[in-house]
Tab-separated table of C-alpha atoms in Angstrom:
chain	number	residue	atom	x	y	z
A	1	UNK	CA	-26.966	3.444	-2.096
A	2	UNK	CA	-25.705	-0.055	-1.180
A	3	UNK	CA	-26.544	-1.657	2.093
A	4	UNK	CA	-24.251	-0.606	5.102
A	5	UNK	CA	-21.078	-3.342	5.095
A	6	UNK	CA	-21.604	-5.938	7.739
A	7	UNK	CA	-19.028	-4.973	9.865
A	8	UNK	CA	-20.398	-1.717	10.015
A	9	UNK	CA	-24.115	-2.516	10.954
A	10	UNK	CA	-23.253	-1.064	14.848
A	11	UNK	CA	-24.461	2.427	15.443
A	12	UNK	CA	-21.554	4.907	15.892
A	13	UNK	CA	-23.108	5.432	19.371
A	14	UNK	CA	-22.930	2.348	20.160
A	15	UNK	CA	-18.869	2.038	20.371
A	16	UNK	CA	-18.046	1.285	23.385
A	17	UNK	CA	-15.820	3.765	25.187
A	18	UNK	CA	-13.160	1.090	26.466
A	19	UNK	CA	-13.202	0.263	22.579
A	20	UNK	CA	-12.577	4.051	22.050
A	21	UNK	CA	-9.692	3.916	24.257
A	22	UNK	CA	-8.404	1.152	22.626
A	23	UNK	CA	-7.477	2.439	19.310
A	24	UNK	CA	-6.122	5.954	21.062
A	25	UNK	CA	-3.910	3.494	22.958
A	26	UNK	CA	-2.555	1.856	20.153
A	27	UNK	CA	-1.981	4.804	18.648
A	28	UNK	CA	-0.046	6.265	21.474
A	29	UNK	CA	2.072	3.055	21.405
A	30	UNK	CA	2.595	3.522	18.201
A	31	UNK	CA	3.710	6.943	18.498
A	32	UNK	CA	5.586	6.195	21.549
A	33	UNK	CA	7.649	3.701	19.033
A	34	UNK	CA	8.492	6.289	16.227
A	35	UNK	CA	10.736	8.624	18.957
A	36	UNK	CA	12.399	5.690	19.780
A	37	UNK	CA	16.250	5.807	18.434
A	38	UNK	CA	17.569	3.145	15.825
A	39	UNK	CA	21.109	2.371	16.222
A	40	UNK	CA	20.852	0.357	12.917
A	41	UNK	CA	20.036	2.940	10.875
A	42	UNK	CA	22.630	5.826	11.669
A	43	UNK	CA	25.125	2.878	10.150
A	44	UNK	CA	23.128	1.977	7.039
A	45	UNK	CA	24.723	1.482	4.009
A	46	UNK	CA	21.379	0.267	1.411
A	47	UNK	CA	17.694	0.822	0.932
A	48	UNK	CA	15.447	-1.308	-0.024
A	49	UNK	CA	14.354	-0.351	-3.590
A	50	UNK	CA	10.804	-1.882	-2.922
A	51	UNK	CA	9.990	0.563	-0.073
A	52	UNK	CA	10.248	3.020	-2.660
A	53	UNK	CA	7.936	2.186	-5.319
A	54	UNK	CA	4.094	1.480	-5.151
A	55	UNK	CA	3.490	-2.170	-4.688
A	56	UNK	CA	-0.458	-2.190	-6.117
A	57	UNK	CA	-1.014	-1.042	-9.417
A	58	UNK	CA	-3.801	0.870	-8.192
A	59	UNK	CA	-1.982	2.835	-5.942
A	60	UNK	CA	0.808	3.339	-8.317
A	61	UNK	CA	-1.948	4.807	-10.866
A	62	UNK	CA	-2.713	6.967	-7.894
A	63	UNK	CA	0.715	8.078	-7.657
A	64	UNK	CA	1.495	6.405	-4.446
A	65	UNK	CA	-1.776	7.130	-2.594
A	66	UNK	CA	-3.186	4.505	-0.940
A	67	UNK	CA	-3.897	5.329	3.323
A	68	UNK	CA	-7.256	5.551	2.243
A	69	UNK	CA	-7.949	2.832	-0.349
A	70	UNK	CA	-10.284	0.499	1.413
A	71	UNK	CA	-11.515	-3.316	0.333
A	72	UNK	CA	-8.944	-4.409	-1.756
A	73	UNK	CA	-5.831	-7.357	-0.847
A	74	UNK	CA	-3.116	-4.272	-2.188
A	75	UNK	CA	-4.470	-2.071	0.985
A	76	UNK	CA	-1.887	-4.879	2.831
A	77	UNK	CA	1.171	-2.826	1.512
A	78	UNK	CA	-0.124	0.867	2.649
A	79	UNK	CA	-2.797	0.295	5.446
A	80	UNK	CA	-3.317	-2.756	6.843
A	81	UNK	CA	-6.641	-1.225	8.023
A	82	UNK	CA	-7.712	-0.399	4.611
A	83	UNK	CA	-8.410	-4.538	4.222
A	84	UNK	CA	-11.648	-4.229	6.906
A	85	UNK	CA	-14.061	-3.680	3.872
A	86	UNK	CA	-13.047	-6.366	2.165
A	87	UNK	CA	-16.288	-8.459	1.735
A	88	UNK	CA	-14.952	-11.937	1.911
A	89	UNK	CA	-11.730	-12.458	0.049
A	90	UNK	CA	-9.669	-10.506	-1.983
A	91	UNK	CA	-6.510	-11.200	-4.423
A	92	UNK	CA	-4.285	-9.505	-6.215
A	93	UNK	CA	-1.169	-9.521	-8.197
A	94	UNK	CA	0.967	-7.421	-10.035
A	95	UNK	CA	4.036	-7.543	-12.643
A	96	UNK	CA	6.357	-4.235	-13.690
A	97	UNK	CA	8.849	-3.734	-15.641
A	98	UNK	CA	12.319	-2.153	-14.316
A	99	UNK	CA	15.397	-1.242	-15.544
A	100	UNK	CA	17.751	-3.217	-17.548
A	101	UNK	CA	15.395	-5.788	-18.183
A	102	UNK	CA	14.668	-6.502	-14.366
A	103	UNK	CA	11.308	-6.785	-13.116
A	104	UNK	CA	8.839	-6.722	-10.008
A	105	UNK	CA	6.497	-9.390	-9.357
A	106	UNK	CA	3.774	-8.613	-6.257
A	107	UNK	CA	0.802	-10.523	-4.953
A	108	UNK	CA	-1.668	-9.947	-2.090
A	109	UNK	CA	-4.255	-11.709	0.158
A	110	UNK	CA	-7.067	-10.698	2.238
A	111	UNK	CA	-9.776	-12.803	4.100
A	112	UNK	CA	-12.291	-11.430	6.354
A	113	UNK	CA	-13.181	-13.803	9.555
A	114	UNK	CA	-15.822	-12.419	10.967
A	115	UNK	CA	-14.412	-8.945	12.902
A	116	UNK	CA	-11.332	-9.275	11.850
A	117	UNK	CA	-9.081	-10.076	8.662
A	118	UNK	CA	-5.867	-11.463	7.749
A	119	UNK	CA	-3.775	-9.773	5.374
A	120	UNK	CA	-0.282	-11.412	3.483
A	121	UNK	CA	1.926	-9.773	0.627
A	122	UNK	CA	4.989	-10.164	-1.012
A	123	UNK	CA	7.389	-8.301	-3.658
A	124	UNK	CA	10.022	-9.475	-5.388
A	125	UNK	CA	12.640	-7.804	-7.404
A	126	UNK	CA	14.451	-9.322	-9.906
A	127	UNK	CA	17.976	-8.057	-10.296
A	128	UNK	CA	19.908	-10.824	-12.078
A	129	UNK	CA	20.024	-8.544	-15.750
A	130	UNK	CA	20.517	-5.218	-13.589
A	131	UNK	CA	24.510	-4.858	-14.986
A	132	UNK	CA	25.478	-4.893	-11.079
A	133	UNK	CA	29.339	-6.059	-11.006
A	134	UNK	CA	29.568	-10.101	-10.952
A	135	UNK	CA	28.661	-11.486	-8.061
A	136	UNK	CA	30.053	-14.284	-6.026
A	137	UNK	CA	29.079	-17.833	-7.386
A	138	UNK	CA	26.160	-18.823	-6.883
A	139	UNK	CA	24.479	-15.453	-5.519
A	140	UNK	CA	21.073	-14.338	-6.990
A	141	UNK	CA	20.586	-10.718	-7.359
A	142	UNK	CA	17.408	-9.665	-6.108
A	143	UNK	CA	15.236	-7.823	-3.064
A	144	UNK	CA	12.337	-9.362	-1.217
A	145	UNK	CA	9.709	-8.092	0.948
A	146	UNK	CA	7.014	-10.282	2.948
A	147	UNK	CA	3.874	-8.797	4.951
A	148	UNK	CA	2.048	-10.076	6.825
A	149	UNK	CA	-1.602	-7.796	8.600
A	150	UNK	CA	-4.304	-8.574	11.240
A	151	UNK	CA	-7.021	-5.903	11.350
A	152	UNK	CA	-9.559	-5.815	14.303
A	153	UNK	CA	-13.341	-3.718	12.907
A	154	UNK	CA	-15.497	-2.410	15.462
A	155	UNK	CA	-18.597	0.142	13.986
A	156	UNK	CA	-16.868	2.578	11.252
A	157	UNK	CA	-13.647	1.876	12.793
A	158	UNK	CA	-11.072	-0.325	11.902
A	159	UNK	CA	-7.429	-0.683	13.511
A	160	UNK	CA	-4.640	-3.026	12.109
A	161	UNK	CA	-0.975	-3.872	12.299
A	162	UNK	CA	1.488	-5.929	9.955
A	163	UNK	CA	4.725	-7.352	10.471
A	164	UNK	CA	7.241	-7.459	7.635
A	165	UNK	CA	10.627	-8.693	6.657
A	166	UNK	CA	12.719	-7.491	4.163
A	167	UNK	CA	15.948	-9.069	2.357
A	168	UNK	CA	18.259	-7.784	0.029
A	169	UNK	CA	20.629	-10.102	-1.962
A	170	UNK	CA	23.061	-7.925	-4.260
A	171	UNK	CA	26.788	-9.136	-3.920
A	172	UNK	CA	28.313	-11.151	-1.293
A	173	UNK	CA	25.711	-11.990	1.894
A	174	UNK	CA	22.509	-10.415	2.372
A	175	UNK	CA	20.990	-8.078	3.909
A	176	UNK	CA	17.767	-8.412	6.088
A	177	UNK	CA	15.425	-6.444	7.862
A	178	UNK	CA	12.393	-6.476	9.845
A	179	UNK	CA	9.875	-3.850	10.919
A	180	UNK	CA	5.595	-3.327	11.108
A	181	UNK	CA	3.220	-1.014	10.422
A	182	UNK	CA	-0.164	0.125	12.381
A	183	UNK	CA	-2.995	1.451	10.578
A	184	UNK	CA	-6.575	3.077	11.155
A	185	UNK	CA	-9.578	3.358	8.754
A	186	UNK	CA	-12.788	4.659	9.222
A	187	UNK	CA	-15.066	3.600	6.459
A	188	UNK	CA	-18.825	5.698	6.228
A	189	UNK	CA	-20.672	3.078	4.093
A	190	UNK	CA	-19.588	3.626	0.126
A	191	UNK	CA	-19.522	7.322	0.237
A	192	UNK	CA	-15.887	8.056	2.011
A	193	UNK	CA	-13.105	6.858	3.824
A	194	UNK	CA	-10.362	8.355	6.337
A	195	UNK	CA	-6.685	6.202	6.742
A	196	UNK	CA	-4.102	7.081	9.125
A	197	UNK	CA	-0.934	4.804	8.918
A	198	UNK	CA	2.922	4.278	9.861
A	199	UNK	CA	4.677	2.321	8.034
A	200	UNK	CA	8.444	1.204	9.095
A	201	UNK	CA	7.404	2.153	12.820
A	202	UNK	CA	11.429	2.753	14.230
A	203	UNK	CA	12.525	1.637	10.786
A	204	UNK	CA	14.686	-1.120	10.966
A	205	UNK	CA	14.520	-3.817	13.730
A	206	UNK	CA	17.439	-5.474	12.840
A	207	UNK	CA	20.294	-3.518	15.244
A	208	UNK	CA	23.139	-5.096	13.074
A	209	UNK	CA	22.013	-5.120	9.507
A	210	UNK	CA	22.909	-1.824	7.359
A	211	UNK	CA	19.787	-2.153	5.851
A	212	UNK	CA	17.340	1.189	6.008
A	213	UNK	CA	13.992	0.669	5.953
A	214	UNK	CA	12.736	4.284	6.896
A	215	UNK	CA	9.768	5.783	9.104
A	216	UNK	CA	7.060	6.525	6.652
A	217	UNK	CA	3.705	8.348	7.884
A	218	UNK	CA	0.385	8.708	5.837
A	219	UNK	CA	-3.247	10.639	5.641
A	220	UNK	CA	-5.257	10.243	2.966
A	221	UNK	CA	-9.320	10.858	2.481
A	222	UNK	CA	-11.370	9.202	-0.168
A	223	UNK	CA	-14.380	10.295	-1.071
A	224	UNK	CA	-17.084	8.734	-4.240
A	225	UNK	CA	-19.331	11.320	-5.199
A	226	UNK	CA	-21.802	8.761	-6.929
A	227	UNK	CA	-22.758	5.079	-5.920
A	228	UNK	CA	-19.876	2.461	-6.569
A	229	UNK	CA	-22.233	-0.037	-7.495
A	230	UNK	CA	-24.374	1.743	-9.726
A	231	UNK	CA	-23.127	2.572	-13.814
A	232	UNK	CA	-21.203	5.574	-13.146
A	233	UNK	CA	-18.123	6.110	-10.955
A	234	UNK	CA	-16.245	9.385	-9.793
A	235	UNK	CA	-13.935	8.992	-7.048
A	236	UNK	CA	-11.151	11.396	-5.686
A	237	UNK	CA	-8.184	11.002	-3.149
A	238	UNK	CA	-6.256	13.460	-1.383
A	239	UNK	CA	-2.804	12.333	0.882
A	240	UNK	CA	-0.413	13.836	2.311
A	241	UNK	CA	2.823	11.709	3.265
A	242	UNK	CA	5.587	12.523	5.532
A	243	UNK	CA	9.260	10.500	4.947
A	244	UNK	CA	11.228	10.982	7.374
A	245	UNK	CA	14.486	12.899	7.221
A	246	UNK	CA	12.566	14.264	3.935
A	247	UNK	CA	10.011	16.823	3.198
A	248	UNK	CA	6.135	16.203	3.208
A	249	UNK	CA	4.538	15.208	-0.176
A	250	UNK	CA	1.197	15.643	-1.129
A	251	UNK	CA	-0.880	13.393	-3.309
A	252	UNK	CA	-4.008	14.626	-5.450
A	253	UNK	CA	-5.990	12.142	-7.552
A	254	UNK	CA	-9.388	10.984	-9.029
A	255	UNK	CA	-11.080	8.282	-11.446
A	256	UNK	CA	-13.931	8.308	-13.235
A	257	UNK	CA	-15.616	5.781	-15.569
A	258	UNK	CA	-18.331	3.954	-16.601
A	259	UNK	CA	-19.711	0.416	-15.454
A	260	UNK	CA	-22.796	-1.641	-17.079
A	261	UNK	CA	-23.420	-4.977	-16.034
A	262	UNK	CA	-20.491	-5.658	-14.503
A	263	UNK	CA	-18.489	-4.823	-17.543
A	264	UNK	CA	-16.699	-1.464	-18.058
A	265	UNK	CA	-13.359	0.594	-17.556
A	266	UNK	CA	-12.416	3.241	-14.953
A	267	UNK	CA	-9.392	5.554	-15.782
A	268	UNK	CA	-7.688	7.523	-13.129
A	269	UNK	CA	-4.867	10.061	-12.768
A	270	UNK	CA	-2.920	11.481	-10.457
A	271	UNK	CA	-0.588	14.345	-9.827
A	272	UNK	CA	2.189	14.192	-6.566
A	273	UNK	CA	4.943	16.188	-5.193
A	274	UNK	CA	8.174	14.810	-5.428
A	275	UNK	CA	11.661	15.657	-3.505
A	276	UNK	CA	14.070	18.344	-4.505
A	277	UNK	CA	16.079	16.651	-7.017
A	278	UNK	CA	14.259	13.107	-7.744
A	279	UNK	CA	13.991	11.936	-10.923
A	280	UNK	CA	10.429	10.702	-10.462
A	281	UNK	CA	7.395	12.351	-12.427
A	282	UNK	CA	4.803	14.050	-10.492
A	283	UNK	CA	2.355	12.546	-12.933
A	284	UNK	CA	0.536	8.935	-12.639
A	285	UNK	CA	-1.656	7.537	-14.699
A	286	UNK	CA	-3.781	4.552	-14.956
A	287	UNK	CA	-7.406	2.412	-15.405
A	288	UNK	CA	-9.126	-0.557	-14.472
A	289	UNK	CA	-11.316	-2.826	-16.649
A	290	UNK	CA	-13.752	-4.085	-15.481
A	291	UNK	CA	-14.848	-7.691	-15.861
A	292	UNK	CA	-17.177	-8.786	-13.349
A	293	UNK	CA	-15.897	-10.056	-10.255
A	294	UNK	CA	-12.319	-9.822	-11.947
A	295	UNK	CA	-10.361	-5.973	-12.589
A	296	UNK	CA	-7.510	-5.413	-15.093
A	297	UNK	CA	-5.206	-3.113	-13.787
A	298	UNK	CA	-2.885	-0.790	-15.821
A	299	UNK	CA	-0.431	1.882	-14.767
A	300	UNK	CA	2.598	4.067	-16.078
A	301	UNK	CA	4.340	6.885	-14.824
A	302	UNK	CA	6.905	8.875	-17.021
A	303	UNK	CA	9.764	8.180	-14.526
A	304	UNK	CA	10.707	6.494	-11.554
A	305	UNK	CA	13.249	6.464	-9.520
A	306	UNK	CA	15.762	5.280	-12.063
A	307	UNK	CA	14.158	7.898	-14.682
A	308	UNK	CA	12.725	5.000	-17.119
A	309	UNK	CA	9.446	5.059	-18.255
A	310	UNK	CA	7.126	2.292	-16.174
A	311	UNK	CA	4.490	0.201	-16.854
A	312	UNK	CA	2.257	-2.266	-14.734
A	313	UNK	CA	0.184	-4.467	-15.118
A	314	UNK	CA	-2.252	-6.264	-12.180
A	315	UNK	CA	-5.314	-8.533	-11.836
A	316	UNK	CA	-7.714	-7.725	-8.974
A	317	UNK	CA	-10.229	-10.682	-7.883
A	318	UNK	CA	-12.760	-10.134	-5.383
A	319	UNK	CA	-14.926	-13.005	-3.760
């Protein structure tokens, strides 16, 4: 088994109980913030296509899981929390193809500074080919969404927050919006993980903008059932997410593969729940190849949202 991480080299005992209280506080705030009323959004008139679709490739191999992906920069866009096993830096970026020849470009950042570690993202839809009706001169079609994370790691546990903005160019003005997320991870060497996050905590913190960005809350557990580092890998993830103003969904998946020398390719699948009458498949699938300190990233589902056929494609470096 690999050596503990070393922001994990504190006995469990050994957390103080102010620290304890810490992270219970923050979670009360947090939850204190999600019964909080939104004028904005008992107006809105869009969503934001991006909150909608998985921003990592890995995730979206997963089928959307991701509370409980740890040490990787694409934890940024599900749990900010997930980025406290990252060893020193972390990069990522991702390209997907949409309908009507559109497309979604991503990238992500993570840098661990001694207990804590900064987290950035973006995603950018392209919309220009979309067949929308002609917009005013001048007026690029697209949607944008920017995050930014600070995690704090004390012993196994790690708590984070991010603060995002969102914009939406389709005809005339645009739209913007602005909200955060707070996360927690708990991280037991290589063998499991446990992530708790909110994303869009009150949804949108623009009063006047009609744009919805909408509560979402996540659980997931991870667990590898042989040595990451070693030749063979067998992981599994379980999730269960809770939209609001929607039903609960429920995430099952696993990958498996085989690793020598650095070199090798991990395939993973993934089957999720999916709202009375969406379009989307319940099946994911995906795989990484390996290539030392660099990953290849595929992923397709059936159908999204807009009931094409998806594919992605993402490059994972890790420093």
């Amino acid at each position: 088994m690999t050596p503990f991480p070393a922001w994990c080299e504190h006995d469990v005992a050994g957390v103080s109980s102010s620290r304890v209280r810490l992270v219970f506080t923050a979670l009360g705030l947090g939850g204190t913030m999600l019964a909080a009323p939104v004028t904005a959004q008992e107006s809105a008139e869009t969503r934001l296509f991006l909150l909608d679709t998985p921003a990592s490739v890995r995730s979206a191999g997963l089928n959307g899981a991701g509370a409980a992906l740890v040490g990787y920069a694409g934890a940024v866009f599900t749990n900010p929390a997930g980025l406290a096993t990252i060893r020193h830096i972390g990069l990522e970026g991702g390209y997907r193809t949409a309908a009507l020849n559109s497309y979604i470009a991503t990238g992500a950042l993570g840098w661990r500074l001694r207990q804590f570690d900064l987290g950035v993202g973006f995603q950018y839809y392209d919309l220009e080919d979309f067949g929308l009706a002609a917009p005013a001169p001048a007026t690029n079609r697209y949607e944008f969404l920017g995050v930014g994370s600070l995690v704090y790691r004390f012993g196994l546990i790690a708590i984070g927050a991010s603060a995002k903005t969102a914009r939406q160019s389709l005809e005339g003005e645009p739209v913007r919006g602005i909200s955060g997320d707070i996360g927690l991870a708990i991280a037991v060497f290589d063998i499991m993980a446990i992530g708790f996050a909110v994303q869009n905590v009150s949804g949108n913190w623009e009063r006047n903008s009609p744009l919805v960005m909408p509560r979402l809350s996540r659980f997931g557990f991870t667990m590898n059932y042989v040595d990451p580092q070693e030749t063979f890998r067998l992981l599994s993830t379980l999730e269960v997410q809770w939209p609001a103003g929607q039903d609960s969904r429920f995430v099952l998946g696993g990958e498996g593969g085989v690793v020598l020398g650095g070199v090798g390719v991990i395939g993973r699948v993934a089957h999720g729940s999916q709202p009375e009458g969406s379009d989307r498949s319940r099946f994911s699938f995906g795989a990484t190849f390996e290539l030392g300190f660099v990953d290849v990233d595929v992923a397709w589902e059936p159908a999204d949202q807009t009931d094409e056929s998806v594919r992605r494609i993402g490059l994972r470096l890790a420093l």
